GROMACS .gro file of N, CA, C and O in nm:
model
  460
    1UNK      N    1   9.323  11.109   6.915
    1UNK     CA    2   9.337  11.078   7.056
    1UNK      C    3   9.369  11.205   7.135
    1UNK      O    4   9.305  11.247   7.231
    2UNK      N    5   9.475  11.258   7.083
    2UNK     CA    6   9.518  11.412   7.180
    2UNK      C    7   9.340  11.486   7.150
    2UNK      O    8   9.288  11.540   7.248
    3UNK      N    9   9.270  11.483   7.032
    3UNK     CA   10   9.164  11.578   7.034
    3UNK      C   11   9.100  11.527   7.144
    3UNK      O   12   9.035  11.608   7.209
    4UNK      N   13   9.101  11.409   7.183
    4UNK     CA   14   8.934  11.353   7.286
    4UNK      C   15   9.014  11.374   7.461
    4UNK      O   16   8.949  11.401   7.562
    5UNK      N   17   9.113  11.360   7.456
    5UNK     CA   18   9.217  11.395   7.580
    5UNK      C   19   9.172  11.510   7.601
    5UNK      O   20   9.078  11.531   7.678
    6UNK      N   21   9.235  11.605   7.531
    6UNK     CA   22   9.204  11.796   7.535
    6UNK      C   23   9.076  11.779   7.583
    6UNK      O   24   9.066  11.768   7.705
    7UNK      N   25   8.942  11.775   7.496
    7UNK     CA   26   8.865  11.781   7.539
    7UNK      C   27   8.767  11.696   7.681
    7UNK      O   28   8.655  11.728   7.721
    8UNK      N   29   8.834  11.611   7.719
    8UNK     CA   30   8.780  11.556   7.809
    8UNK      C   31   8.831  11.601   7.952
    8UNK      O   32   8.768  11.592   8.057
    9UNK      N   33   8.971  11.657   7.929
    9UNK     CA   34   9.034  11.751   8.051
    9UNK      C   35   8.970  11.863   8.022
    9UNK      O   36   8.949  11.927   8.125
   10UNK      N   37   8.932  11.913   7.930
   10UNK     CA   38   8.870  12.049   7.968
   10UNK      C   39   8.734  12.054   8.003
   10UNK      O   40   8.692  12.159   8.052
   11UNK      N   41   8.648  11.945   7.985
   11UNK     CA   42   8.559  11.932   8.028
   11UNK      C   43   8.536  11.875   8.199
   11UNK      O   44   8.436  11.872   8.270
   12UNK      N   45   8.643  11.844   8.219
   12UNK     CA   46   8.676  11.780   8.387
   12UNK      C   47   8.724  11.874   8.438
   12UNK      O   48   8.645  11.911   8.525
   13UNK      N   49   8.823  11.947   8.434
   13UNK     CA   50   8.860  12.073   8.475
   13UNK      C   51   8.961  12.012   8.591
   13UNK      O   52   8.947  12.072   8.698
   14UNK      N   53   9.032  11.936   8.593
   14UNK     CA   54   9.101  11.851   8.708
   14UNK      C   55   9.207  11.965   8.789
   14UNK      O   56   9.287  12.042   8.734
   15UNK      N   57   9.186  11.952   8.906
   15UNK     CA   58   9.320  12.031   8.974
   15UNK      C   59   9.494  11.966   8.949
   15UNK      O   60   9.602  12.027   8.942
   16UNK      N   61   9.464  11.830   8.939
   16UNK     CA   62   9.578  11.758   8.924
   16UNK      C   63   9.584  11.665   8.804
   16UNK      O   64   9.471  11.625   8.774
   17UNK      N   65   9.658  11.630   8.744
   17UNK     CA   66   9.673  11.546   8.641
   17UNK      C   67   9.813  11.480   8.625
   17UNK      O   68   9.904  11.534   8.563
   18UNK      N   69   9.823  11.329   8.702
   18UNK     CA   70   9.883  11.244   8.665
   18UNK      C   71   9.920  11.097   8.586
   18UNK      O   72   9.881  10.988   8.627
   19UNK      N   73  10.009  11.119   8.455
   19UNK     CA   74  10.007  11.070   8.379
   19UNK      C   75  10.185  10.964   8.393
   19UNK      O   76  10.294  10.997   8.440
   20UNK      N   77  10.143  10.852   8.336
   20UNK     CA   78  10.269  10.713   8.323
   20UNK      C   79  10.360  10.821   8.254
   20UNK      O   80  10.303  10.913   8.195
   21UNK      N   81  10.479  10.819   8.258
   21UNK     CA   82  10.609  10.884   8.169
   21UNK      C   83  10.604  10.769   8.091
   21UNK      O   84  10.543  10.666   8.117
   22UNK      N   85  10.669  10.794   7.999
   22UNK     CA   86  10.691  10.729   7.864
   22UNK      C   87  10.829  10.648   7.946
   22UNK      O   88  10.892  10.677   8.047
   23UNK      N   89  10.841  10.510   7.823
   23UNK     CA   90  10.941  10.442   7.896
   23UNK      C   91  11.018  10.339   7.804
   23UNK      O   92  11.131  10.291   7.813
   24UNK      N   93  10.909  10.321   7.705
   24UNK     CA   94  10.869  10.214   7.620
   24UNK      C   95  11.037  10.250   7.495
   24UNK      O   96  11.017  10.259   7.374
   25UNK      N   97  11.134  10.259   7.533
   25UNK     CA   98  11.230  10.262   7.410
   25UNK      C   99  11.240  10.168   7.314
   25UNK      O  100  11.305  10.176   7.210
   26UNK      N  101  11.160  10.060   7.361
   26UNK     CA  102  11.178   9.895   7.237
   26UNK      C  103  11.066   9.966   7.083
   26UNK      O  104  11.103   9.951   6.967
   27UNK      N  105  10.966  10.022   7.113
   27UNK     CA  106  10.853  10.093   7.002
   27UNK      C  107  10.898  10.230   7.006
   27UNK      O  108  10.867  10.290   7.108
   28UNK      N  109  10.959  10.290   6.923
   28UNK     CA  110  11.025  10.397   6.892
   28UNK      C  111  10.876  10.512   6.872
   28UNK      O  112  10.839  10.605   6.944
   29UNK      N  113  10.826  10.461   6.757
   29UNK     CA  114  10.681  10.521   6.720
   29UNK      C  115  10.606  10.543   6.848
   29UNK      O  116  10.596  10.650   6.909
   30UNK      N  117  10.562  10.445   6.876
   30UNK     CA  118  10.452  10.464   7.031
   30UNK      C  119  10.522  10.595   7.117
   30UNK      O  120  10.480  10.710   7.130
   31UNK      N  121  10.666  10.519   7.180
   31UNK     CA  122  10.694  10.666   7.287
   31UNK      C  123  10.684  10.785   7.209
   31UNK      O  124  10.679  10.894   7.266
   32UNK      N  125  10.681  10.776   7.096
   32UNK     CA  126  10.673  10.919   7.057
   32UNK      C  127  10.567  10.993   7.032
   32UNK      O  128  10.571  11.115   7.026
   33UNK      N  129  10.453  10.913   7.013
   33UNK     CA  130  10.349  10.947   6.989
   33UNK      C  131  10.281  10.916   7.192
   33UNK      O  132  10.184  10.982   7.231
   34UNK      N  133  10.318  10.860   7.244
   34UNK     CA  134  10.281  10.899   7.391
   34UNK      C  135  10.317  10.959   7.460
   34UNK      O  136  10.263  10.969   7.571
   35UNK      N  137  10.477  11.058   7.408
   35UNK     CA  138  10.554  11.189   7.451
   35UNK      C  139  10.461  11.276   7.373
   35UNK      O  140  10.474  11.394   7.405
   36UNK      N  141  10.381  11.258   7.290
   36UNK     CA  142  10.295  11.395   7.228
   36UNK      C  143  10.183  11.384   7.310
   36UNK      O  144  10.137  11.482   7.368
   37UNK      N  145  10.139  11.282   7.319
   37UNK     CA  146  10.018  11.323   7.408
   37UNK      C  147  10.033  11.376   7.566
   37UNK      O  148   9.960  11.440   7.641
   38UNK      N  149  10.171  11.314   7.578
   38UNK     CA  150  10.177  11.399   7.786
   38UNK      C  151  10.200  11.550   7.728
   38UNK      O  152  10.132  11.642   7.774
   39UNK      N  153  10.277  11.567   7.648
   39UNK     CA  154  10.240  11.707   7.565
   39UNK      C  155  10.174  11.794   7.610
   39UNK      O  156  10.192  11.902   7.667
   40UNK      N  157  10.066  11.714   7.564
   40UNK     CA  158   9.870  11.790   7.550
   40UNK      C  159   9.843  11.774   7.676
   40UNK      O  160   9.781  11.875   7.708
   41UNK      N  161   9.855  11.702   7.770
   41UNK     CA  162   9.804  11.723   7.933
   41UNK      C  163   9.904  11.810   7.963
   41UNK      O  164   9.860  11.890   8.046
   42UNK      N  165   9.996  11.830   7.940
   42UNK     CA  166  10.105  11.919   8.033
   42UNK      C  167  10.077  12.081   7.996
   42UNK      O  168  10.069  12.188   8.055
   43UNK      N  169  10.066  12.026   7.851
   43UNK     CA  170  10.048  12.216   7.839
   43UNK      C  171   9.865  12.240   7.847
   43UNK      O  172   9.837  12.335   7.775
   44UNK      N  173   9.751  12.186   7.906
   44UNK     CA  174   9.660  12.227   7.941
   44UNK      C  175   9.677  12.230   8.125
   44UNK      O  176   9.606  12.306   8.191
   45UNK      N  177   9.747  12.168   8.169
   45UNK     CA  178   9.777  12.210   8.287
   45UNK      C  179   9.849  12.284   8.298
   45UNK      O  180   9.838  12.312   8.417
   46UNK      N  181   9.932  12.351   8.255
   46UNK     CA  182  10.001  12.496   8.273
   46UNK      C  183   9.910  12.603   8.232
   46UNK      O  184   9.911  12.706   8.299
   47UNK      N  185   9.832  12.593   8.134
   47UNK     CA  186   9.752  12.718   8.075
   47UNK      C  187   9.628  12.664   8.179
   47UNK      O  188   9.527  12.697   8.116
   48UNK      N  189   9.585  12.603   8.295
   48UNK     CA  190   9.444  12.579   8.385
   48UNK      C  191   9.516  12.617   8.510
   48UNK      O  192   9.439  12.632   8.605
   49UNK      N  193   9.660  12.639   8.542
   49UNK     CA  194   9.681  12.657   8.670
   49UNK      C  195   9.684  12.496   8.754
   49UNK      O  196   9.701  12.486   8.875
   50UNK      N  197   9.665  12.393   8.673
   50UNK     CA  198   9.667  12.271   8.742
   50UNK      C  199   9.782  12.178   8.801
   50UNK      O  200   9.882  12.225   8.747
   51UNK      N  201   9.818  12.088   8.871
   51UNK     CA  202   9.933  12.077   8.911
   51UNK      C  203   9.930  11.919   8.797
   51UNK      O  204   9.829  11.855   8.768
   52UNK      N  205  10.063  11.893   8.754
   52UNK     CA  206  10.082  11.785   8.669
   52UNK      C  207  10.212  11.676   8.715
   52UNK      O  208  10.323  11.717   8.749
   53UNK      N  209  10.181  11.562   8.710
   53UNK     CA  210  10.288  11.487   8.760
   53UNK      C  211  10.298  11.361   8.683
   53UNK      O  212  10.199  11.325   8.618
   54UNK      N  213  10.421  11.280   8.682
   54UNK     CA  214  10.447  11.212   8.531
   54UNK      C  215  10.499  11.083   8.701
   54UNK      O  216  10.575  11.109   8.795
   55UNK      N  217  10.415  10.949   8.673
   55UNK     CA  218  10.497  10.826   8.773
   55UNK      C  219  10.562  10.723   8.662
   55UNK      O  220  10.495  10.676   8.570
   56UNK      N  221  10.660  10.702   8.679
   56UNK     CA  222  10.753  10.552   8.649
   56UNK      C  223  10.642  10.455   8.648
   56UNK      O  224  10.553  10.504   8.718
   57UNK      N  225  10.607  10.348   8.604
   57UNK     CA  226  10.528  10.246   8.628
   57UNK      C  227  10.577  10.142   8.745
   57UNK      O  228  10.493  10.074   8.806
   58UNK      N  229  10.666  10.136   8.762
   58UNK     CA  230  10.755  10.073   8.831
   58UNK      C  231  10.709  10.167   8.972
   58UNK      O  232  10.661  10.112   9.071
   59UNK      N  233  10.731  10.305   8.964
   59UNK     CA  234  10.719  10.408   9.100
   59UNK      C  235  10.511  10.341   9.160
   59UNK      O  236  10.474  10.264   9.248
   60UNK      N  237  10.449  10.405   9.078
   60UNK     CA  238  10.313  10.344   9.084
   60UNK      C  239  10.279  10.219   9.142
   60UNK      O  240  10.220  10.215   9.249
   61UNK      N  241  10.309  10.125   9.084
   61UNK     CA  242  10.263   9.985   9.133
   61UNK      C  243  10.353   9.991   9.246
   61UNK      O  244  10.300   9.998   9.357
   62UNK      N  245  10.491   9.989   9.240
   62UNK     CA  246  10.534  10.016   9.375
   62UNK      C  247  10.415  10.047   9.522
   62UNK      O  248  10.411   9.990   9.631
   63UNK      N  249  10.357  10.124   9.484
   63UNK     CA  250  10.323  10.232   9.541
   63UNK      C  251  10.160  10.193   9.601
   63UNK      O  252  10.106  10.233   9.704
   64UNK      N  253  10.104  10.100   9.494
   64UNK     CA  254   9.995  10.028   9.526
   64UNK      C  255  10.018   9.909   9.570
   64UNK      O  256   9.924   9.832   9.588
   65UNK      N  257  10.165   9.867   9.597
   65UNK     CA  258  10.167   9.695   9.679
   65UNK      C  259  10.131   9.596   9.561
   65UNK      O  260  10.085   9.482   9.569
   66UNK      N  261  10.171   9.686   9.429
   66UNK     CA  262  10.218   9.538   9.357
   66UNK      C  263  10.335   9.502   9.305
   66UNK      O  264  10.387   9.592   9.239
   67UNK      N  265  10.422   9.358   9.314
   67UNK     CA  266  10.574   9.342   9.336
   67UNK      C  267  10.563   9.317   9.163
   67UNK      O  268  10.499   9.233   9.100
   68UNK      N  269  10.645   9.414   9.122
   68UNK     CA  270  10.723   9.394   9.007
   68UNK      C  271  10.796   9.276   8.945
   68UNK      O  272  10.758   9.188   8.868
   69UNK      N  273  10.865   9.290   8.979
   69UNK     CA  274  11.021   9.152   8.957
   69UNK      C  275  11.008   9.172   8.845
   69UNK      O  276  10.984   9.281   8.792
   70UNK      N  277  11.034   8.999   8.760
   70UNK     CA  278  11.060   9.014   8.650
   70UNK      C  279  10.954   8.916   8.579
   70UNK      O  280  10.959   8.798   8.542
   71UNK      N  281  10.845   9.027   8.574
   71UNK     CA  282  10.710   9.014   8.540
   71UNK      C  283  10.713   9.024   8.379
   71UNK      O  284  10.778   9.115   8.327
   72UNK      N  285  10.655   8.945   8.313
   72UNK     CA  286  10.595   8.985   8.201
   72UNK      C  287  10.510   9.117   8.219
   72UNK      O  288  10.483   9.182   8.320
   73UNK      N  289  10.467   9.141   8.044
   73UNK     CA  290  10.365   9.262   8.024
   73UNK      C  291  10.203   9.236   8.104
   73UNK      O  292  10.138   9.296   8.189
   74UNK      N  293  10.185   9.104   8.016
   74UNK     CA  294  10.067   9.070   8.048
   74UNK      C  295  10.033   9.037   8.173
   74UNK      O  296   9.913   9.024   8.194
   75UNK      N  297  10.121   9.018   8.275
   75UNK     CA  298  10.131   8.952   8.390
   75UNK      C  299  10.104   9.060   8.480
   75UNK      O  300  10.010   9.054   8.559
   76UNK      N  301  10.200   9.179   8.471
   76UNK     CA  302  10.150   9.313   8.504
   76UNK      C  303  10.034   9.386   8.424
   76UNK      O  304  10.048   9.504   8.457
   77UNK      N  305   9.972   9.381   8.373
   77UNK     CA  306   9.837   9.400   8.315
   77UNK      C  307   9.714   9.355   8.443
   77UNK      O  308   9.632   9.426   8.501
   78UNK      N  309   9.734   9.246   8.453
   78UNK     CA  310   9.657   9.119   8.509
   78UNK      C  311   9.701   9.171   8.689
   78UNK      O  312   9.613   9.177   8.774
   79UNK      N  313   9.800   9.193   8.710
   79UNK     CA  314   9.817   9.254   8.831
   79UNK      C  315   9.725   9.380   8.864
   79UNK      O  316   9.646   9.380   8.958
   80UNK      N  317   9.742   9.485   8.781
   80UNK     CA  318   9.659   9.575   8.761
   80UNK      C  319   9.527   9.587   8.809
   80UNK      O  320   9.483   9.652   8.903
   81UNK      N  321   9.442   9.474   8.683
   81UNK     CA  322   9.315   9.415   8.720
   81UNK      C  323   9.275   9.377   8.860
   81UNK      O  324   9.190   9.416   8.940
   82UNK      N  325   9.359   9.294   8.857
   82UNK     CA  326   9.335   9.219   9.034
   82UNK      C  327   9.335   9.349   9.141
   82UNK      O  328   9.248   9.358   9.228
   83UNK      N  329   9.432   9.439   9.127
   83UNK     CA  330   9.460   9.505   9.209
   83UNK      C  331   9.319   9.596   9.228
   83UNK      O  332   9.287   9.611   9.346
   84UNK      N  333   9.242   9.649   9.145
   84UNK     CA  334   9.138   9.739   9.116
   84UNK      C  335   9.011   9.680   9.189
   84UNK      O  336   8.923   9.731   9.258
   85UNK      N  337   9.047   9.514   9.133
   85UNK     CA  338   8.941   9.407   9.183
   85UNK      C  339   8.907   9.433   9.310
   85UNK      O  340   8.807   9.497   9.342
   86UNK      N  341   9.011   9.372   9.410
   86UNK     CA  342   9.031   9.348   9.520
   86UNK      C  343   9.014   9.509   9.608
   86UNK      O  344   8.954   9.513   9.716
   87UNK      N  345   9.077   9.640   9.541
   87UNK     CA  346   9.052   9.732   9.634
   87UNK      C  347   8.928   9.840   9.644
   87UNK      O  348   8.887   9.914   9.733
   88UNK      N  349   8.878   9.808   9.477
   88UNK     CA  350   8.739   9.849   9.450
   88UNK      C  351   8.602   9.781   9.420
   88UNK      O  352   8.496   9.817   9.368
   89UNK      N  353   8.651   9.662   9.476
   89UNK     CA  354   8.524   9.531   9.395
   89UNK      C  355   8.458   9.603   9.284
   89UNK      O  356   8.335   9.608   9.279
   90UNK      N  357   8.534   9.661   9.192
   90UNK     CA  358   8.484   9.655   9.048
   90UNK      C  359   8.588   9.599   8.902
   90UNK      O  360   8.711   9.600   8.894
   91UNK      N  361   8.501   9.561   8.813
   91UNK     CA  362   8.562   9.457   8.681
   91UNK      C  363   8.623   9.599   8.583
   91UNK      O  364   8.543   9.688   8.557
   92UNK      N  365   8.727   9.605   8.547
   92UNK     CA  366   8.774   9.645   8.459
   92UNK      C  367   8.866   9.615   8.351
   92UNK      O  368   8.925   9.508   8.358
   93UNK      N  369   8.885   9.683   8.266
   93UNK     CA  370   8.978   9.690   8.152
   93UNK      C  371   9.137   9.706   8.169
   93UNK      O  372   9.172   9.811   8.223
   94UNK      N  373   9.234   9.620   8.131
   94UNK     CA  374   9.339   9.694   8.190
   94UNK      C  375   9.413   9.788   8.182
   94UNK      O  376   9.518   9.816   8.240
   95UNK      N  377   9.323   9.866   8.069
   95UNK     CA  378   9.406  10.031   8.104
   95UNK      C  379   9.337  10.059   8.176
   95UNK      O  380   9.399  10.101   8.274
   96UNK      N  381   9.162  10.064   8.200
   96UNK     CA  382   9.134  10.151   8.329
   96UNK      C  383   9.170  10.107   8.472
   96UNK      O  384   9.136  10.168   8.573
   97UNK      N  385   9.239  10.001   8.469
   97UNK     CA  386   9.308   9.944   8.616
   97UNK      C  387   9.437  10.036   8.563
   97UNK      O  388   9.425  10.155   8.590
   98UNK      N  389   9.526  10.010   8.510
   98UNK     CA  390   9.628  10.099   8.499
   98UNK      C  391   9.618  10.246   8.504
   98UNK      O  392   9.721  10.311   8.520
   99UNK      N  393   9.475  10.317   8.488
   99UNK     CA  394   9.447  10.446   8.502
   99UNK      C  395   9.418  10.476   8.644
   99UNK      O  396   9.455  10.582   8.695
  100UNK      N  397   9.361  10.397   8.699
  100UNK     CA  398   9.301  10.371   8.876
  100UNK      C  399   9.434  10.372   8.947
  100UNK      O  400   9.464  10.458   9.029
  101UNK      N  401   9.518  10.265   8.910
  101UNK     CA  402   9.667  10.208   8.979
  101UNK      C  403   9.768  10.357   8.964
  101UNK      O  404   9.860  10.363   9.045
  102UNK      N  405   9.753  10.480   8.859
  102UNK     CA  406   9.854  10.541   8.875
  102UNK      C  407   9.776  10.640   8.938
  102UNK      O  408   9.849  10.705   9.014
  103UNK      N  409   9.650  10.683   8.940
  103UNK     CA  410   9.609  10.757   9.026
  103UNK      C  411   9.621  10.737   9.214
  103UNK      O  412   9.649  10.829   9.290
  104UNK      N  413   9.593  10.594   9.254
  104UNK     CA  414   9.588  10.563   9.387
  104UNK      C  415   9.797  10.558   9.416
  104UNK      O  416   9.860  10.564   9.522
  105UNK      N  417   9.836  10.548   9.304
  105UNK     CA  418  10.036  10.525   9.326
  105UNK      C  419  10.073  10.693   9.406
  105UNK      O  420  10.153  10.728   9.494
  106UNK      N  421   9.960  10.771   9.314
  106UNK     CA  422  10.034  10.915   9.319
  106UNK      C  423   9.983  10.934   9.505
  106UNK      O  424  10.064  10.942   9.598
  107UNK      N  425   9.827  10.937   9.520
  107UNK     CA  426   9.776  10.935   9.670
  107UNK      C  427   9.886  10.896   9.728
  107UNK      O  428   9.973  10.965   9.780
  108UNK      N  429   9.880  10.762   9.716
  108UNK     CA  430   9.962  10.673   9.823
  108UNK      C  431  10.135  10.729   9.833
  108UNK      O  432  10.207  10.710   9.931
  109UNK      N  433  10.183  10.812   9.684
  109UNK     CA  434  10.324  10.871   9.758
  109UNK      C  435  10.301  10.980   9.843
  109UNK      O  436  10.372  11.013   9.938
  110UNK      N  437  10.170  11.051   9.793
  110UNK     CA  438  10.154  11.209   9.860
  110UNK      C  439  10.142  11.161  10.043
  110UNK      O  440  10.195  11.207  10.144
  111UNK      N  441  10.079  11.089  10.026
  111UNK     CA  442  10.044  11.069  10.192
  111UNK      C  443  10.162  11.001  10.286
  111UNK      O  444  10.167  10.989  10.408
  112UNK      N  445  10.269  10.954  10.166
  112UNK     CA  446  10.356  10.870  10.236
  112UNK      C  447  10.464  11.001  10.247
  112UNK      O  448  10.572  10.990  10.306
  113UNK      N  449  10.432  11.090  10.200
  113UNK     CA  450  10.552  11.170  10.186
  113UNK      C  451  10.494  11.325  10.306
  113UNK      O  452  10.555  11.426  10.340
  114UNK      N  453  10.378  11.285  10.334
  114UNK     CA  454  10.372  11.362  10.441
  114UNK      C  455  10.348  11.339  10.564
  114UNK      O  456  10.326  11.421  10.653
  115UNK      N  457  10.356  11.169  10.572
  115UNK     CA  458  10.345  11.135  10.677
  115UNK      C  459  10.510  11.172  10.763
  115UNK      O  460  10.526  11.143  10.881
   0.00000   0.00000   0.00000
């Protein structure tokens, strides 16, 4: 996974790259193996000159106007979806709604933070 990451940022060449922070303390294994992979984006954005930024999931959806509470996983998954639905009339997967949702979280703080 870090090999197809590396290579797919280096093949995109992104000015910015924002990635979910790890959060997950209940799967010990996973955060650790998803603290290795922000790893691999962080240190190809320092060696590209690129700017890198890590959102809360909680900060993100915030951020796209979807209410948290005390949502299940799947429920926020499904939020995700809808959310992608409704602002891109296109069908996705719910990581690529969760990939869409932390990209439009980061926009939506930048613009809120310079308004």
């Amino acid at each position: 996974m870090a090999k197809k990451i590396l290579f797919s940022i280096s093949e995109w060449k992104p000015d910015i790259i924002v990635v979910e922070d790890t959060w997950n303390a209940v799967n010990v294994e996973a955060s650790k193996m998803l603290t290795c992979l922000l790893g691999v984006t962080f240190g190809w954005a320092m060696s590209n000159c690129a700017e890198w930024h890590k959102m809360m999931p909680s900060s993100w959806r915030s951020y796209c106007g979807i209410k948290i509470g005390k949502k299940k996983r799947a429920e926020l998954k499904q939020d995700s979806i809808d959310f992608v639905k409704d602002e891109f009339k296109i069908e996705v997967n719910d990581d690529v709604a969760d990939a869409i949702g932390i990209g439009i979280g980061y926009i939506n703080s930048v613009a809120l933070k310079e308004d």
